[in-house]
Amino acid sequence: MIRAKLFPYSFASNWEDLQKMLDSARYTNEEFRGIKINDYSKKKIKATYYEKIIYTEKIDDPVNGIIELDRYTFFSTSFIIYSNHIILIINPSRRASTIITYLLSKTKLQFTVSDCKLNIISTTNMLNTLFEKFMTVKISYNQFNISDSLKCTMSLASSKDVQEAIKCININLPQIPSKLCFTALFLGMPIRGEIHENGTVAISHPSYEVILDKIASRREDIFKE
C-alpha cells in the first residue's frame, strides 16, 4: 500500500522559477543532499530527494581482527509539486520534514508550506465521484465527550457501508472523523484506501499515481479551511 502526505504551499514567484529553483538544488557531495527532477510539465514536477548517510561498520577480519570501515548509503524519497499549490510526498516516513526544510532553505523564504489537516468528509465525497462501488468500511474518531464526565475514542467497522450504519447509533459522534478506510473499484480493479486527518492518504492499487493526481487536483475539496 502506497502512502502519501499532502501539504498546501505558496510560492512568491512563478512556476518556471520554482522549476529553476529545484533544478539548482540538485545533489552535491558538499551538502550530502539534493534534488533530482524526474519529470516536468505545466501541471506538476516529479522529483526525488536524496540524502547521503555515512556510518561506520565493524567487521571481524580473519587477519586483522575487528576493524572499522566507513560505509555510506542514500535515502531517497519521491515527491510531486503541483501547480495548484500542493506538495505530495510519497511514503514520507521521517523524510517529510527533511524535504520541506531543504526546500525552504533553497527558496529564500519565498516558499512556505502549511501542515493542514484534511477534511475527511469532503475528500470522501470527492472520491465517491471518482470510483465505482465506493464503500466506507471503517471510521475512527479522536477522543470526544459522550457526557460531561465520560470521554471516548471510537472506531467503527462494518462489512457494509459504515456511514449508513452509524445513522442508527444513538450517540452524538463528531461531525468529522480522524481516519476513514474505504474500498472501491477503479479502472475495473479493486482498490483499498485510507484517509487520515493528518494529511496522509494510503492507496492499494497499481495506478496509485493516477489516483493521487486526481486527489491533488481538487485542492478546494480536501483541506480544512
C-alpha positions as CSV (number, residue, x, y, z in Angstrom):
1,M,0.0,0.0,0.0
2,I,1.4,3.3,-1.1
3,R,1.3,6.2,1.4
4,A,1.4,9.9,0.5
5,K,1.2,13.1,2.6
6,L,-0.3,16.2,1.1
7,F,0.8,19.7,2.1
8,P,-0.5,23.1,0.7
9,Y,2.2,25.5,-0.2
10,S,2.6,29.0,-1.5
11,F,5.4,30.5,-3.7
12,A,6.0,34.2,-4.2
13,S,7.4,33.7,-7.7
14,N,6.1,31.8,-10.8
15,W,6.0,28.2,-11.8
16,E,9.0,28.4,-14.1
17,D,11.1,30.0,-11.3
18,L,10.1,27.1,-9.0
19,Q,11.4,24.6,-11.6
20,K,14.7,26.5,-11.8
21,M,15.0,26.6,-8.1
22,L,14.5,22.8,-7.8
23,D,17.0,22.3,-10.7
24,S,19.6,24.4,-8.8
25,A,19.0,22.3,-5.7
26,R,20.5,19.1,-7.3
27,Y,22.5,16.8,-5.2
28,T,26.1,17.7,-4.4
29,N,28.8,15.8,-2.4
30,E,29.4,19.0,-0.5
31,E,25.9,19.1,1.1
32,F,25.3,15.3,1.1
33,R,21.8,16.0,-0.1
34,G,19.9,17.4,-3.0
35,I,17.0,17.0,-5.5
36,K,16.8,15.3,-8.9
37,I,13.9,16.4,-11.2
38,N,12.4,13.3,-12.9
39,D,9.7,14.9,-14.9
40,Y,8.4,18.5,-15.5
41,S,5.2,19.8,-17.0
42,K,2.9,22.8,-16.7
43,K,0.9,21.0,-14.1
44,K,3.4,19.1,-11.9
45,I,7.0,18.5,-11.1
46,K,8.1,15.0,-10.2
47,A,11.3,14.8,-8.3
48,T,13.4,12.7,-5.8
49,Y,15.1,14.0,-2.7
50,Y,18.4,12.2,-1.9
51,E,20.3,12.3,1.3
52,K,23.7,10.6,1.9
53,I,24.1,8.8,5.2
54,I,27.6,7.9,6.3
55,Y,28.1,5.3,9.0
56,T,30.8,3.0,10.5
57,E,30.6,-0.8,10.3
58,K,32.6,-3.1,12.4
59,I,33.9,-6.3,10.6
60,D,35.6,-9.3,12.1
61,D,38.6,-9.6,9.7
62,P,40.3,-13.1,9.9
63,V,43.8,-11.4,9.6
64,N,43.4,-8.1,11.4
65,G,40.6,-8.9,13.8
66,I,37.9,-6.3,14.5
67,I,38.3,-3.4,12.1
68,E,36.0,-0.4,11.4
69,L,35.1,0.6,7.9
70,D,33.4,3.7,6.7
71,R,30.3,3.0,4.7
72,Y,27.6,5.1,3.1
73,T,24.1,4.8,1.7
74,F,21.4,7.0,0.3
75,F,17.9,7.7,1.5
76,S,15.6,8.7,-1.4
77,T,12.1,10.0,-1.2
78,S,9.8,10.8,-4.2
79,F,7.6,13.8,-4.2
80,I,5.4,15.8,-6.6
81,I,4.8,19.5,-6.6
82,Y,1.6,20.5,-8.3
83,S,1.0,23.9,-9.9
84,N,-2.2,24.3,-7.9
85,H,-0.1,24.6,-4.8
86,I,0.0,21.1,-3.4
87,I,3.1,19.1,-2.4
88,L,2.7,15.4,-2.3
89,I,5.4,13.3,-0.6
90,I,5.3,9.6,-1.3
91,N,6.0,7.2,1.6
92,P,7.0,10.1,3.7
93,S,8.1,8.3,6.9
94,R,10.6,10.6,8.7
95,R,11.8,12.3,5.5
96,A,8.8,14.7,5.0
97,S,10.1,17.3,7.4
98,T,13.7,17.0,6.0
99,I,12.4,17.6,2.4
100,I,10.3,20.6,3.5
101,T,13.2,22.1,5.4
102,Y,15.6,21.6,2.4
103,L,13.1,23.3,0.1
104,L,12.7,26.2,2.4
105,S,16.4,26.7,2.6
106,K,16.7,26.9,-1.1
107,T,13.9,29.5,-1.8
108,K,15.0,32.4,0.5
109,L,11.6,32.5,2.3
110,Q,9.6,32.8,-1.0
111,F,8.3,29.3,-0.4
112,T,6.0,28.5,2.5
113,V,4.4,25.2,3.5
114,S,1.4,24.6,5.8
115,D,0.7,21.4,7.7
116,C,-3.0,21.5,7.1
117,K,-5.5,18.8,8.1
118,L,-7.6,17.0,5.5
119,N,-11.4,17.5,5.5
120,I,-12.1,13.8,5.5
121,I,-15.8,14.1,4.7
122,S,-15.3,16.4,1.8
123,T,-12.4,14.2,0.5
124,T,-14.6,11.1,0.8
125,N,-17.4,12.7,-1.1
126,M,-14.9,13.7,-3.8
127,L,-13.5,10.1,-4.1
128,N,-17.1,8.8,-4.3
129,T,-17.4,10.6,-7.6
130,L,-14.1,9.1,-8.9
131,F,-14.6,5.5,-8.1
132,E,-17.2,2.8,-8.7
133,K,-18.9,0.9,-5.8
134,F,-17.3,3.2,-3.2
135,M,-18.0,2.0,0.3
136,T,-16.7,3.2,3.7
137,V,-15.6,0.1,5.8
138,K,-14.2,1.8,8.9
139,I,-14.3,5.2,10.6
140,S,-12.2,6.3,13.6
141,Y,-12.7,9.3,15.8
142,N,-10.3,11.2,18.1
143,Q,-11.3,11.5,21.8
144,F,-14.6,13.2,22.2
145,N,-17.2,13.7,25.0
146,I,-20.1,11.4,25.4
147,S,-21.2,13.2,28.5
148,D,-19.8,15.8,30.9
149,S,-17.8,13.1,32.7
150,L,-17.3,10.5,30.0
151,K,-14.8,10.7,27.1
152,C,-14.4,8.1,24.3
153,T,-12.1,7.2,21.5
154,M,-14.0,5.1,18.9
155,S,-13.5,3.1,15.7
156,L,-16.5,1.7,13.8
157,A,-16.2,-1.1,11.2
158,S,-18.7,-2.8,9.1
159,S,-19.0,-5.3,6.2
160,K,-21.5,-2.8,4.8
161,D,-21.3,1.0,4.5
162,V,-20.3,2.4,7.9
163,Q,-21.7,5.8,7.1
164,E,-25.1,4.3,6.6
165,A,-24.8,2.1,9.7
166,I,-23.9,4.9,12.1
167,K,-27.1,6.7,11.3
168,C,-28.8,4.2,13.7
169,I,-26.4,4.8,16.6
170,N,-27.8,6.9,19.4
171,I,-24.5,8.7,20.1
172,N,-23.6,12.2,19.2
173,L,-20.5,11.5,17.1
174,P,-18.1,14.2,15.9
175,Q,-19.0,15.6,12.5
176,I,-15.6,14.8,11.0
177,P,-13.6,11.6,11.8
178,S,-9.9,11.4,12.2
179,K,-9.5,8.4,9.8
180,L,-11.6,6.7,7.2
181,C,-11.0,3.4,5.4
182,F,-12.7,2.5,2.1
183,T,-13.0,0.0,-0.7
184,A,-14.0,0.7,-4.3
185,L,-13.3,-0.2,-7.9
186,F,-11.1,1.9,-10.2
187,L,-10.3,1.0,-13.8
188,G,-12.1,-2.3,-13.3
189,M,-9.8,-3.3,-10.4
190,P,-10.4,-3.3,-6.6
191,I,-8.9,-0.6,-4.5
192,R,-8.4,-0.2,-0.8
193,G,-7.5,3.1,0.8
194,E,-7.3,5.2,3.9
195,I,-7.7,8.9,4.5
196,H,-6.1,10.4,7.6
197,E,-6.9,13.8,9.1
198,N,-3.1,14.5,9.3
199,G,-2.9,14.7,5.5
200,T,-1.9,11.2,4.7
201,V,-3.6,9.1,2.1
202,A,-2.9,5.4,1.6
203,I,-3.9,3.5,-1.5
204,S,-3.5,0.0,-2.7
205,H,-3.8,0.0,-6.5
206,P,-1.4,-0.4,-9.4
207,S,-2.5,3.0,-10.8
208,Y,-1.9,4.8,-7.5
209,E,-0.3,7.8,-9.1
210,V,-3.3,8.5,-11.3
211,I,-5.5,8.4,-8.2
212,L,-3.1,10.7,-6.3
213,D,-3.2,13.2,-9.2
214,K,-7.0,13.2,-9.1
215,I,-7.0,13.8,-5.4
216,A,-4.4,16.6,-5.7
217,S,-6.4,18.3,-8.5
218,R,-9.2,19.0,-6.1
219,R,-7.4,21.2,-3.6
220,E,-10.5,23.1,-2.6
221,D,-12.2,19.8,-1.6
222,I,-9.6,18.2,0.6
223,F,-8.1,20.7,3.0
224,K,-9.9,22.2,6.0
225,E,-10.2,26.0,6.0
